[in-house]
Coordinates of C-alpha atoms and ligand atoms in Angstrom, one line a residue:
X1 CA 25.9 -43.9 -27.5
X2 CA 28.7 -47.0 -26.5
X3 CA 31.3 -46.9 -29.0
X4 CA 31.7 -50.3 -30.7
X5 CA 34.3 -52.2 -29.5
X6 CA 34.8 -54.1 -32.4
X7 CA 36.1 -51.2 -34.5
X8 CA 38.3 -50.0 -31.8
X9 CA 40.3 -52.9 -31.6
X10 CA 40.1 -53.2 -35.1
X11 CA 41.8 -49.7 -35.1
X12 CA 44.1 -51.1 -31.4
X13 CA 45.3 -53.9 -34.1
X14 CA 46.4 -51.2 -36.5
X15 CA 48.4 -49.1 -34.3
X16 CA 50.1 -51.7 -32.5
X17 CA 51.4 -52.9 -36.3
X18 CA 52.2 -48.6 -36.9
X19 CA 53.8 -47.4 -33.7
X20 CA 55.5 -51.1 -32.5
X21 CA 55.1 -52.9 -29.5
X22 CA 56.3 -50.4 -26.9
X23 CA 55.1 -47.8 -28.0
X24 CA 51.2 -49.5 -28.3
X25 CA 51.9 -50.2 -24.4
X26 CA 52.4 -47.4 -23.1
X27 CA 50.5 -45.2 -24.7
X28 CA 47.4 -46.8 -26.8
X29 CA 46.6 -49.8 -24.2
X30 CA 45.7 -46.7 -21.6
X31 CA 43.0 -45.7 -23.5
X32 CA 39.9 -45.9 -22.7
X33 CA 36.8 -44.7 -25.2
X34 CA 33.8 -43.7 -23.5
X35 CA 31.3 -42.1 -25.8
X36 CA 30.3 -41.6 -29.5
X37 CA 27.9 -39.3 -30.0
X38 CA 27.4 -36.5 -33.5
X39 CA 30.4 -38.1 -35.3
X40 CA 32.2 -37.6 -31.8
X41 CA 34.4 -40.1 -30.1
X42 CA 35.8 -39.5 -26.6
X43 CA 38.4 -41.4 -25.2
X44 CA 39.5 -41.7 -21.7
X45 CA 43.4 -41.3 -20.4
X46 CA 44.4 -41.1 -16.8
X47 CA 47.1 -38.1 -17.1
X48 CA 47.1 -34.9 -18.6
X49 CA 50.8 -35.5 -20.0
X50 CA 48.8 -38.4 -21.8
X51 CA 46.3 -36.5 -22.8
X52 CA 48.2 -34.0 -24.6
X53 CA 51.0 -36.9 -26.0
X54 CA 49.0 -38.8 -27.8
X55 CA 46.7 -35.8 -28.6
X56 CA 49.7 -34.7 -30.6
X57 CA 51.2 -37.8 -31.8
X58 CA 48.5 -40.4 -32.2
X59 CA 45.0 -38.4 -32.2
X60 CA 45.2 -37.8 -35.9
X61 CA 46.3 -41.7 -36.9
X62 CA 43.1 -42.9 -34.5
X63 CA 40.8 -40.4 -36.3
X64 CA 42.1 -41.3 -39.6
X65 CA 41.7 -44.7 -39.2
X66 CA 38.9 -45.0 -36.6
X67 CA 36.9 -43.1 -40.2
X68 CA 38.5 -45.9 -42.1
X69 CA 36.6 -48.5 -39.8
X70 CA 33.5 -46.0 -39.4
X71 CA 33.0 -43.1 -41.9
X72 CA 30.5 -41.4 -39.1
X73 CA 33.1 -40.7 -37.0
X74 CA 34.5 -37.1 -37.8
X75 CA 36.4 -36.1 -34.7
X76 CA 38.3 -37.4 -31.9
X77 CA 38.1 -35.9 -28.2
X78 CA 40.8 -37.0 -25.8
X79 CA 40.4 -36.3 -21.5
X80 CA 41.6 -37.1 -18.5
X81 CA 39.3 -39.3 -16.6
X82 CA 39.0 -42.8 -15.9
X83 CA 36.5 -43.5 -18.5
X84 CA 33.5 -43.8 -16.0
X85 CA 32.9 -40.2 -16.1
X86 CA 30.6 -39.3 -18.8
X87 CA 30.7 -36.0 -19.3
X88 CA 34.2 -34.2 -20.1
X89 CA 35.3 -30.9 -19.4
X90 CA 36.4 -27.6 -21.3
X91 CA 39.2 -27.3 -19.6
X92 CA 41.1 -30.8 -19.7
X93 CA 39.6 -32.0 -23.1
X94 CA 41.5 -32.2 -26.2
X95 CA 39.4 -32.0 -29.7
X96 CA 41.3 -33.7 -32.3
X97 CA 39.3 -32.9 -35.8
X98 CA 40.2 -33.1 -39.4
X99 CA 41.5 -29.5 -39.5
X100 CA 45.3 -28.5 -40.6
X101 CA 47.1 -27.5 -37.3
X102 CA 46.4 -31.0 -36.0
X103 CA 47.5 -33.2 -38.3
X104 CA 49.9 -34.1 -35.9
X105 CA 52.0 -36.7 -38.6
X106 CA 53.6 -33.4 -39.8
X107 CA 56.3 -32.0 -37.1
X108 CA 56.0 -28.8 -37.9
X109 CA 52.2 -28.0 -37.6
X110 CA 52.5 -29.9 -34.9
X111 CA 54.8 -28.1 -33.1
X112 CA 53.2 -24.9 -34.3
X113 CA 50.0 -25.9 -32.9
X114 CA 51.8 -27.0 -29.4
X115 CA 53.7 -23.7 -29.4
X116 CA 52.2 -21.1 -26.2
X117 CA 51.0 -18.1 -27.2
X118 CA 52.8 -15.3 -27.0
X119 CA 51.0 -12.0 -25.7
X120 CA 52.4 -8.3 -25.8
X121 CA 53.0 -6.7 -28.6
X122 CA 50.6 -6.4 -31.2
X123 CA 52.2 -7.7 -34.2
X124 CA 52.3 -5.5 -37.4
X125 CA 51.5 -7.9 -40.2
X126 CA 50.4 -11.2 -38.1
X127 CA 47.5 -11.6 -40.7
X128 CA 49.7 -12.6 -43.0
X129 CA 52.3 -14.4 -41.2
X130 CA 52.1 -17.6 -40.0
X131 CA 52.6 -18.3 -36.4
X132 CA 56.3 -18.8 -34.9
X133 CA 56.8 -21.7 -32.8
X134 CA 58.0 -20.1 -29.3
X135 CA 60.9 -22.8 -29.0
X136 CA 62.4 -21.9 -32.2
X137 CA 64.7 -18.7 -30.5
X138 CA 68.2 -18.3 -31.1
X139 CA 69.6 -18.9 -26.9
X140 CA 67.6 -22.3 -28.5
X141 CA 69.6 -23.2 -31.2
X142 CA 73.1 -24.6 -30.4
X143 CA 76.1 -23.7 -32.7
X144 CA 78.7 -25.5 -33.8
X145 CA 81.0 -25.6 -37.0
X146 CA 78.0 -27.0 -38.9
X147 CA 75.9 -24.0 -38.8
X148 CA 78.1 -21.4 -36.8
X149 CA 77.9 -19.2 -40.2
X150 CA 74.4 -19.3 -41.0
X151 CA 74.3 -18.4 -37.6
X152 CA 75.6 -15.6 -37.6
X153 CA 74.2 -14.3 -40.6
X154 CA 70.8 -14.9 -39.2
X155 CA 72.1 -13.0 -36.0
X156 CA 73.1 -10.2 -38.4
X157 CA 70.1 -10.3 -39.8
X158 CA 67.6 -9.8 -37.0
X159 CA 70.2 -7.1 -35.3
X160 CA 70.5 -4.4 -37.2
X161 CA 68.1 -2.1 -38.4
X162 CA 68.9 -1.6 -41.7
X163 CA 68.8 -4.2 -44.7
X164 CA 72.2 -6.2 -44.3
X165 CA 72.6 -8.7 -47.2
X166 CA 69.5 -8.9 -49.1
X167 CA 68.2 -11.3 -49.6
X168 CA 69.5 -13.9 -47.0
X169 CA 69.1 -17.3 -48.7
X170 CA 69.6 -20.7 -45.8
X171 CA 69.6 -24.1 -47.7
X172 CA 70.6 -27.3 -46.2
X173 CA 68.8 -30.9 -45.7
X174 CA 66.0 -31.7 -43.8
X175 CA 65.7 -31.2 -40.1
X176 CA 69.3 -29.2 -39.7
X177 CA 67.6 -25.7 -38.2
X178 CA 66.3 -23.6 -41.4
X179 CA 63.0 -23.0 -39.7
X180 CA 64.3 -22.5 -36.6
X181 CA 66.7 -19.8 -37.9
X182 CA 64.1 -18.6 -39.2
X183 CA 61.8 -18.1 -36.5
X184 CA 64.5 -16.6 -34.1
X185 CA 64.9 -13.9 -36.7
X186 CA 61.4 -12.7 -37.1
X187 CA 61.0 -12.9 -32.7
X188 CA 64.1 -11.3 -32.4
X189 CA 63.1 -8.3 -35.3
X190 CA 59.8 -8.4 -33.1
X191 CA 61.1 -7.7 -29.9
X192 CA 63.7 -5.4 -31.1
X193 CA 61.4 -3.5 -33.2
X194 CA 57.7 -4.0 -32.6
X195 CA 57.2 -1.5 -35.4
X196 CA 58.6 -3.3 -38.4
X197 CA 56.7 -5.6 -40.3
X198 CA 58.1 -9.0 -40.6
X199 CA 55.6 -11.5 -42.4
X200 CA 57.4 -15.6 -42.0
X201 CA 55.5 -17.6 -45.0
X202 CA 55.7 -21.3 -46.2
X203 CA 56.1 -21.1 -49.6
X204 CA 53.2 -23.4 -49.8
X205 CA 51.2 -20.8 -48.0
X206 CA 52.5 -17.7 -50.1
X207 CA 51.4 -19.7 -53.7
X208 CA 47.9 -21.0 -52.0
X209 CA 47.3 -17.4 -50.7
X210 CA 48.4 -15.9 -54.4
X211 CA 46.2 -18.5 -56.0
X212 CA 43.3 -17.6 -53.9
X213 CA 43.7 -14.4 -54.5
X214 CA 43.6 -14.8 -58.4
X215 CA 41.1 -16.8 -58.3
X216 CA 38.8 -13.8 -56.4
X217 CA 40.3 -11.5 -58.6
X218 CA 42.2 -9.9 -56.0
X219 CA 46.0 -10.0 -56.7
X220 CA 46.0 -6.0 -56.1
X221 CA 45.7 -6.4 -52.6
X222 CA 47.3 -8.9 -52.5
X223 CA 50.7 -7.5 -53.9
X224 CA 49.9 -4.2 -51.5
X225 CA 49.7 -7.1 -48.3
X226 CA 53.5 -8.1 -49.5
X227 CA 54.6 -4.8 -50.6
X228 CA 53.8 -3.1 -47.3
X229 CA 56.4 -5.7 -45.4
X230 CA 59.4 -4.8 -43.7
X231 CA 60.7 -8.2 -43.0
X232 CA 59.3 -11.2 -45.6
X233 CA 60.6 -14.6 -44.8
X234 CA 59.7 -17.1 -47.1
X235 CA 60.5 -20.9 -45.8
X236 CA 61.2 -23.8 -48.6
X237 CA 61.0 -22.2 -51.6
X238 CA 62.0 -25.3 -53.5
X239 CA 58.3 -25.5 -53.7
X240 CA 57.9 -22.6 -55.4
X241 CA 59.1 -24.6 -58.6
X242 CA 57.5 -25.2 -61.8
X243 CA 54.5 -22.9 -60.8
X244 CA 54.7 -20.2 -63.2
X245 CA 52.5 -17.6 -62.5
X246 CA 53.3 -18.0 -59.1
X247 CA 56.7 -17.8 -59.8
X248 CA 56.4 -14.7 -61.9
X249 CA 54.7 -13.3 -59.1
X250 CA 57.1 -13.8 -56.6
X251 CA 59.8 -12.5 -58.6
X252 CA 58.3 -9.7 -59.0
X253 CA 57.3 -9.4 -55.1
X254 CA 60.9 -10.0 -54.7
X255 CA 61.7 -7.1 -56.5
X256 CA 60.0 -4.7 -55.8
X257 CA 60.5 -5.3 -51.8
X258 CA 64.4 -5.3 -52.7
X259 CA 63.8 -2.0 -54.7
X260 CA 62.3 -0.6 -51.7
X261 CA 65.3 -1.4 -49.3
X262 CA 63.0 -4.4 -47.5
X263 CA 64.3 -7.1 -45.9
X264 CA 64.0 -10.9 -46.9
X265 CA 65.3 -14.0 -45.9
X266 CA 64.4 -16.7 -47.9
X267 CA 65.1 -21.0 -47.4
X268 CA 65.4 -24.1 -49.4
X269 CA 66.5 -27.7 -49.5
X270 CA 69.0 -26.8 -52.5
X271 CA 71.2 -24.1 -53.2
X272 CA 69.8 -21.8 -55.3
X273 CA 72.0 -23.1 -58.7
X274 CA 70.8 -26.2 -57.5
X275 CA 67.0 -25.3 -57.5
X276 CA 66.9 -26.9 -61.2
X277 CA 62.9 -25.6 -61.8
X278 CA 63.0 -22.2 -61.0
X279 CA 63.5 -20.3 -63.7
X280 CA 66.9 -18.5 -64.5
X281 CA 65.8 -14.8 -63.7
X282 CA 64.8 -15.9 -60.1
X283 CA 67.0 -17.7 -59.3
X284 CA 70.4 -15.3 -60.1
X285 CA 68.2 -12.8 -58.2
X286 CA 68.1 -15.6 -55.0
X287 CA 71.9 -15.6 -55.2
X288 CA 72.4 -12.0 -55.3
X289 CA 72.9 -11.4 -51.4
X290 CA 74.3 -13.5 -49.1
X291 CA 73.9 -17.3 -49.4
X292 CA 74.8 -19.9 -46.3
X293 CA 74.3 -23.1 -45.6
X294 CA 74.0 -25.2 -42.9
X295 CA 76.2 -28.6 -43.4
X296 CA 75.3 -31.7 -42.0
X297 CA 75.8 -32.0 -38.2
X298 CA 79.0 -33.5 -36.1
X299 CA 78.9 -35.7 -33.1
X300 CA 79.7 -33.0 -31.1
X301 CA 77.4 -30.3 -32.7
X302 CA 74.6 -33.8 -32.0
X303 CA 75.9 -34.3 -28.5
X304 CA 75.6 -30.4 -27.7
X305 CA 71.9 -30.6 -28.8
X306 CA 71.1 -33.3 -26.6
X307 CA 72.5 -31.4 -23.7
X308 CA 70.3 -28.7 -24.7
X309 CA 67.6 -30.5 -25.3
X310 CA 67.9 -32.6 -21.7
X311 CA 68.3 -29.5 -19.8
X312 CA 64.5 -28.0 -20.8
X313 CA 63.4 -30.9 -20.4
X314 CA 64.4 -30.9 -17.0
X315 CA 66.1 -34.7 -17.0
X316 CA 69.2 -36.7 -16.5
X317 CA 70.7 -38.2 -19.2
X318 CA 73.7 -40.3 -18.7
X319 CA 76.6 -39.2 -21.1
X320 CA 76.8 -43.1 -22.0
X321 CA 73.4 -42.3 -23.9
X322 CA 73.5 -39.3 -25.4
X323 CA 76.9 -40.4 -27.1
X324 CA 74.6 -43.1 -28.2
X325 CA 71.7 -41.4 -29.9
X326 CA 74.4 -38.5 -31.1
X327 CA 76.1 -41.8 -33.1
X328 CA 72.8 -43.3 -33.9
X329 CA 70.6 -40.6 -35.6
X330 CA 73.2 -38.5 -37.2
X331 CA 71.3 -37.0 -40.4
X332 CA 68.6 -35.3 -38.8
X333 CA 67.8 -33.1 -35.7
X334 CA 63.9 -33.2 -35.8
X335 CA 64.2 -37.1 -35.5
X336 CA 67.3 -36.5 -32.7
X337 CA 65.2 -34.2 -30.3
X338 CA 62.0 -37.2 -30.8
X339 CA 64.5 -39.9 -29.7
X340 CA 65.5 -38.2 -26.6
X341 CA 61.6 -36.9 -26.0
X342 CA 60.2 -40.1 -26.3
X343 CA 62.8 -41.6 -23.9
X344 CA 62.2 -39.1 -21.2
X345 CA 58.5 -39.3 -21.6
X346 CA 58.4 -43.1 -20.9
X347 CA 60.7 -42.7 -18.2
X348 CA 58.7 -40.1 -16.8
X349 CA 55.2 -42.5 -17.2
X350 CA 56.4 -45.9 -16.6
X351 CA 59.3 -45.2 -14.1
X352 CA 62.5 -46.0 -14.1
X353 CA 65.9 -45.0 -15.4
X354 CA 67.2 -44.1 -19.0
X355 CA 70.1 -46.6 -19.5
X356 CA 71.6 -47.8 -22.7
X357 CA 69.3 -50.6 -22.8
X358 CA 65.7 -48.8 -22.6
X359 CA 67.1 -46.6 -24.7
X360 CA 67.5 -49.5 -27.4
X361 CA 64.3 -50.9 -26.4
X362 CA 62.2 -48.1 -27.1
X363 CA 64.1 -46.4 -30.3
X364 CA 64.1 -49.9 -31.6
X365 CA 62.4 -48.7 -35.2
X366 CA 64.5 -45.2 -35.6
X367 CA 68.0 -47.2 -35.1
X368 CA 67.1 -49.7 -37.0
X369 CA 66.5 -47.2 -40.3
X370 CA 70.3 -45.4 -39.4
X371 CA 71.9 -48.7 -38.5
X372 CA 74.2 -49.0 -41.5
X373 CA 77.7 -48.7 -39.8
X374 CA 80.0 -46.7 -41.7
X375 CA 83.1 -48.5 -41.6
X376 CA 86.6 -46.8 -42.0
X377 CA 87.3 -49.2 -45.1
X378 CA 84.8 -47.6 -46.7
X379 CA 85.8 -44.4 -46.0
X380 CA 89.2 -45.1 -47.2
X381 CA 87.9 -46.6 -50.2
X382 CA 85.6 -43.3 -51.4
X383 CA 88.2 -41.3 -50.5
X384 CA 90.6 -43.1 -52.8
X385 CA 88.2 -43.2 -55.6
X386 CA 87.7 -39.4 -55.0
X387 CA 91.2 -38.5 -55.1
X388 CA 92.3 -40.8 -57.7
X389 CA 94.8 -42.8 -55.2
X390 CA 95.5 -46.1 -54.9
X391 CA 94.1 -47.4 -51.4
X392 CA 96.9 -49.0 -50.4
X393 CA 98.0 -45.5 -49.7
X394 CA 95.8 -44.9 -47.3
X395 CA 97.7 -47.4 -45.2
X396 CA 101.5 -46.9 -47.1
X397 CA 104.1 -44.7 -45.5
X398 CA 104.3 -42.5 -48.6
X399 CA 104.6 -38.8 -47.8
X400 CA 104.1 -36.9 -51.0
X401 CA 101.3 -34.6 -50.5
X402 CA 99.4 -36.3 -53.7
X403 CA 98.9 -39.3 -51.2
X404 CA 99.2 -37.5 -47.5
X405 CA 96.4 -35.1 -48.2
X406 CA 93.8 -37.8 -49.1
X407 CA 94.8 -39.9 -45.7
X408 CA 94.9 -37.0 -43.7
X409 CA 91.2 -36.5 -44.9
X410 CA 89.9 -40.2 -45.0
X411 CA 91.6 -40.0 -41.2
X412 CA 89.5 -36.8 -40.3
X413 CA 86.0 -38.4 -41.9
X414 CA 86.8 -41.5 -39.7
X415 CA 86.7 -39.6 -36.8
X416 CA 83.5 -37.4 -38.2
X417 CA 81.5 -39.9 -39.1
X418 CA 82.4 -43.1 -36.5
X419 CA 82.9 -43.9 -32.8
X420 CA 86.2 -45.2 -33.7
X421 CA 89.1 -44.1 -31.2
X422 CA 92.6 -42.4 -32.5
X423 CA 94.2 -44.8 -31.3
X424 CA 91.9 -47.3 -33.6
X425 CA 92.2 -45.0 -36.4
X426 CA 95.7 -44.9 -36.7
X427 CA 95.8 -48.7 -36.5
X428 CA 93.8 -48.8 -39.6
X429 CA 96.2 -46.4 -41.9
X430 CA 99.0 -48.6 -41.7
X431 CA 99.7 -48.6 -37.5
X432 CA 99.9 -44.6 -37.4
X433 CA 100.3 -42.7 -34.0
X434 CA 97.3 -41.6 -32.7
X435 CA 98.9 -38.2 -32.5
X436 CA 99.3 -38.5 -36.6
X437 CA 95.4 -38.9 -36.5
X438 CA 94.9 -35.5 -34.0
X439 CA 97.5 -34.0 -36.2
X440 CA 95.3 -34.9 -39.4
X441 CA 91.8 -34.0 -37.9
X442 CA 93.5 -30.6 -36.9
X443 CA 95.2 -29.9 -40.5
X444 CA 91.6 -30.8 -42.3
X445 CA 90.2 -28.4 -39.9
X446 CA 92.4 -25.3 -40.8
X447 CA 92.1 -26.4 -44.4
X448 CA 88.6 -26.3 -44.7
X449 CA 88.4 -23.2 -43.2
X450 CA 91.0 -21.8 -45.1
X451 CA 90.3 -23.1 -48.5
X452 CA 86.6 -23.1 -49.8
X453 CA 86.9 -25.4 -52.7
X454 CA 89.0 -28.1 -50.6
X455 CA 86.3 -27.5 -47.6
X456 CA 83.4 -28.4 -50.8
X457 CA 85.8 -31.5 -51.5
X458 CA 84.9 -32.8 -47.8
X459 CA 81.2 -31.7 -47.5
X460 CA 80.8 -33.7 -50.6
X461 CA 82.5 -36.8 -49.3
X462 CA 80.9 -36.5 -45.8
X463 CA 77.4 -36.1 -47.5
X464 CA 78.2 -39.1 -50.0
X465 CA 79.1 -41.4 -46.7
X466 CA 76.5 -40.5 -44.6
X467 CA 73.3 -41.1 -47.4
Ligands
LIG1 P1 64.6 -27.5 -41.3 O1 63.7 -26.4 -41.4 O2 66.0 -27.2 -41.7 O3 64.1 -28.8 -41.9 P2 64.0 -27.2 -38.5 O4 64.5 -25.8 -38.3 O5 62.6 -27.5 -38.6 O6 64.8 -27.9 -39.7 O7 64.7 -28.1 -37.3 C1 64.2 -29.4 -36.9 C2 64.2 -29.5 -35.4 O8 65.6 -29.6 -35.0 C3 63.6 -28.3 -34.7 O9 62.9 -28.8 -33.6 C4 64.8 -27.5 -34.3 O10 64.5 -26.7 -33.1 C5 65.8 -28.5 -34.1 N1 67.2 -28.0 -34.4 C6 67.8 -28.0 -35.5 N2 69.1 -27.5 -35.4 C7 69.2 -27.1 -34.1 C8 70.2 -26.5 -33.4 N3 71.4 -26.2 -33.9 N4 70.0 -26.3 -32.1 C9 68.9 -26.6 -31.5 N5 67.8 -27.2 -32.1 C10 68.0 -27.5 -33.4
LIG2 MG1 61.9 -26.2 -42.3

C-alpha cells in the first residue's frame, strides 16, 4: 500500500517546528517513505549512519506522531535504499515500534539500546540486572576536581574483593556521571570477578519488579532473587519516595544484604538528608557508609570531556570550539557530549569543517536555553549578600580577612564560572593584579580542600549562580 502523503507532511510540518530548521534539513528532508502495509511504515534513507541517527533520535517522535495523524500506523521501519526498492532487508533495517528500549526521547534507554553486546562471560545474576551501557567504563570517564572523589570511591569499590564502605551512596544533578559510575563498577566487578553477583537496577525497575511480584503473590522469590546478590546497585533512588510498601521492602532488602557482608552502591539526585520522602529509618541507614558527591563541573573538567569525547569519535575539533561549548553548556554532560555528536555528525554528512560559526548554527536551540551570561557584578553581588559585606568591598583596598576572604572567593567564582581573563578580573575588584587574582583562585583552592564547611560555602554559591 502508498503511504499518504498528506499525513506525512502533515507529520514533515511537525518536526520541522520540533527539531528546527537545520536539523529538519539534514536529517528529516532525506527521507523517503516507501510502504505501509499491517500498521507498518518504511521509510527510505540513503546511509546507514542515517539510518541508525534518526532511528535513535527521531524514529520514536515520527511514530508518535505519524499515530497521531493515523492511529493504524503502529510501527516505523527505517532502511537504507533509495526508496525505489520495495522490499527491505534483515540486515540493514531498523524496526522502530512502541516498545521501551526505543523510546529514543529518553537518553538513557537510548543509549542502552545502542550499547554492543558484550559476549564472554556468563553473567551471574543478568536476569535481574539491567543491561550496562558498554561506554559507561571508567578509562571513559574523565576526572577532575568535580568528581575526582566519587571517583575514587567508585574505583575502590569495584577493586577490592571485600565490602569497602557499605553502602556507597553517589548523589549529584542530572547528567554529571552517576550512571556512568555506576556502570564501570558492575563491568569492572564483572571482569575482575566473573563469580560475584552484581545486579545494577533503576529504582523504577526494582519497585515495578516488587510490585509485580506482589501482585502474583510472589515476594518470596523475589526477596531470595535480591538476597542471593553479591553486588546490588540501585540507580535514583529518589524515586523510591513516598511508596511505602516498596520502601519497607527495600529497607529491609537493604538490610539484610548489609547483614550478610554484600555489597551495594546506591544513587540519587539528593543527598540522602536531603531525600525529604523517604522515611527516617532508610534514610540514616543510606548515610551509614560512605557518601560522595559529584559537584557540578569546571571549564576545564568540560573541556577535558570534549577532548575525550572528540578523540572516539575519531574527529578534529579546533580548541576555539570546544572552549566554546565547554562555556556554553556548563550544567550538564549528557547535553555537552549531544552538542559535540551532533556537530561531528553533520560535518561528517554534509561536509565541511567545524568552525565557531556551524557550531552556532547548528546548537542554535541548546545555547539559546544556557545563554544567560553570568556577569562578574553579579557574582560580586551574591557573594556580598552571602557574606554579609558591603559590595563596595569587593572593589575597596581593605585587607581585613572579614572583607579579603569574600573577594578572594567572588574572584575564584569569576574565573569558575566566566570566560573572563585575570587580567579582566582584576580590573573589576578595584584594578587588582592579575597575579592577586591567581593568587585568590589558588588560596580558594587549598581552602576548599582543606576546610569542608568553607568548600560547602562555595558549592553553594557556585550552584546558586549557575541555576
Ligand atoms: P547521571 O546519571 O548523573 O544523570 P550519567 O552518568 O547518565 O549522569 O551521565 C550523562 C552522560 O555524561 C553520559 O553519557 C556519561 O558518559 C557522560 N559523562 C558524565 N560525566 C562524565 C565524565 N566525567 N567523563 C566522561 N563522560 C561523562
Ligand atoms: Mg543517571
Amino acid at each position: 500500500m502508498v503511504v499518504n502523503e498528506a499525513e506525512w507532511d502533515r507529520v514533515k510540518t511537525r518536526l520541522k517546528q520540533e527539531f528546527g530548521e537545520t536539523a529538519f534539513k539534514s536529517w528529516v528532508k532525506p527521507i523517503i517513505p516507501t510502504t505501509m502495509r499491517d500498521g507498518e511504515v518504511e521509510l527510505a534513507v540513503p546511509t546507514r549512519f542515517m539510518r541508525d541517527w534518526i532511528t535513535t533520535h527521531y524514529g520514536e517522535r515520527i511514530r508518535a506522531l505519524w499515530s497521531g495523524e493515523n492511529p493504524s500506523v503502529r510501527r516505523i521501519t527505517v532502511k537504507v535504499g533509495s526508496g525505489n526498492e520495495m522490499k527491505a532487508t534483515t540486515t540493514t533495517e531498523r524496526v522502530i515500534s512502541e516498545k521501551p528500549a526505543l523510546r529514543s526521547m529518553d537518553p538513557k534507554a537510548e543509549a542502552i539500546a545502542r550499547a554492543p553486546v558484550r559476549t564472554g562471560v556468563p553473567t551471574p545474576g543478568a536476569e535481574l540486572s539491567a543491561p550496562l551501557d558498554a561506554r559507561y567504563t571508567f578509562e571513559n570517564f574523565v576526572v577532575g576536581k568535580p568528581n575526582e572523589f566519587a571517583y575514587a570511591a567508585a574505583k575502590r569499590v569495584a577493586e577490592s574483593d571485600q565490602v569497602s564502605f557499605n553502602p556507597l551512596f553517589l548523589y549529584g544533578g542530572v547528567g554529571l556521571g552517576k550512571t556512568h559510575l555506576m556502570h564501570a563498577i558492575a563491568w569492572e566487578i564483572r571482569q575482575r570477578s566473573p563469580h560475584r553477583k552484581v545486579v545494577y537496577l533503576s529504582a523504577e525497575k526494582f519497585m515495578y519488579s516488587f510490585v509485580r511480584a506482589l501482585r502474583n503473590q510472589d515476594t518470596v522469590s523475589f526477596k531470595e532473587n535480591f538476597r542471593s546478590v553479591d553486588v546490588l546497585m540501585i540507580d535514583d533512588v529518589q524515586f523510591i519516595s513516598g511508596k511505602d510498601a516498596t520502601q519497607e521492602e527495600f529497607f529491609h532488602t537493604f538490610n539484610a544484604l548489609v547483614d550478610q557482608g554484600r555489597q551495594l552502591v546506591l544513587s540519587a539526585d539528593k543527598s540522602p538528608s536531603n531525600l525529604e520522602e523517604i522515611g527516617d529509618r532508610l534514610r540514616s541507614r543510606l548515610a551509614s557508609g560512605l557518601v560522595a558527591d559529584l559537584h557540578p563541573t569546571t571549564f576545564e573538567l568540560r573541556l577535558g570531556i570534549l577532548d575525550a569525547k572528540a578523540e572516539q569519535l575519531g574527529t578534529q575539533v579546533p580548541p576555539k570550539v570546544k572552549e566554546f561549548l565547554a562555556h556554553k553548556i556548563s550544567s550538564n554532560v549528557r547535553e555537552l557530549e549531544g552538542a559535540l555528536t551532533r556537530l561531528v555528525a553533520h560535518v561528517q554528512l554534509v561536509g565541511g569543517q567545524i568552525t565557531l560559526e556551524t557550531a552556532q548554527d547548528l546548537l542554535q536551540d541548546l545555547l539559546r536555553a544556557h545563554d544567560r551570561r553570568l556577569s562578574m557584578e553579579e557574582i560580586q553581588k551574591r557573594v556580598a549578600e552571602h557574606f554579609k559585606i558591603r559590595i563596595s568591598d569587593m572593589s575597596s583596598a581593605r585587607r581585613a580577612r572579614a572583607v579579603a576572604r569574600p573577594r578572594q572567593v567572588a574572584m575564584y567564582l569569576s574565573k569558575q564560572l566566566t570566560s573572563r581573563s585575570l587580567p579582566e578580573i582584576g580590573r573589576a575588584f578595584g584594578g587588582r593584579d592579575h597575579t592577586t587574582v591567581m593568587h585568590a583562585v589558588r588560596k580558594i583552592e587549598e581552602l576548599t580542600k582543606a576546610d569542608s564547611s568553607f568548600a560547602e560555602d562555595v558549592e553553594l554559591l557556585t550552584r546558586m549562580l549557575e541555576s
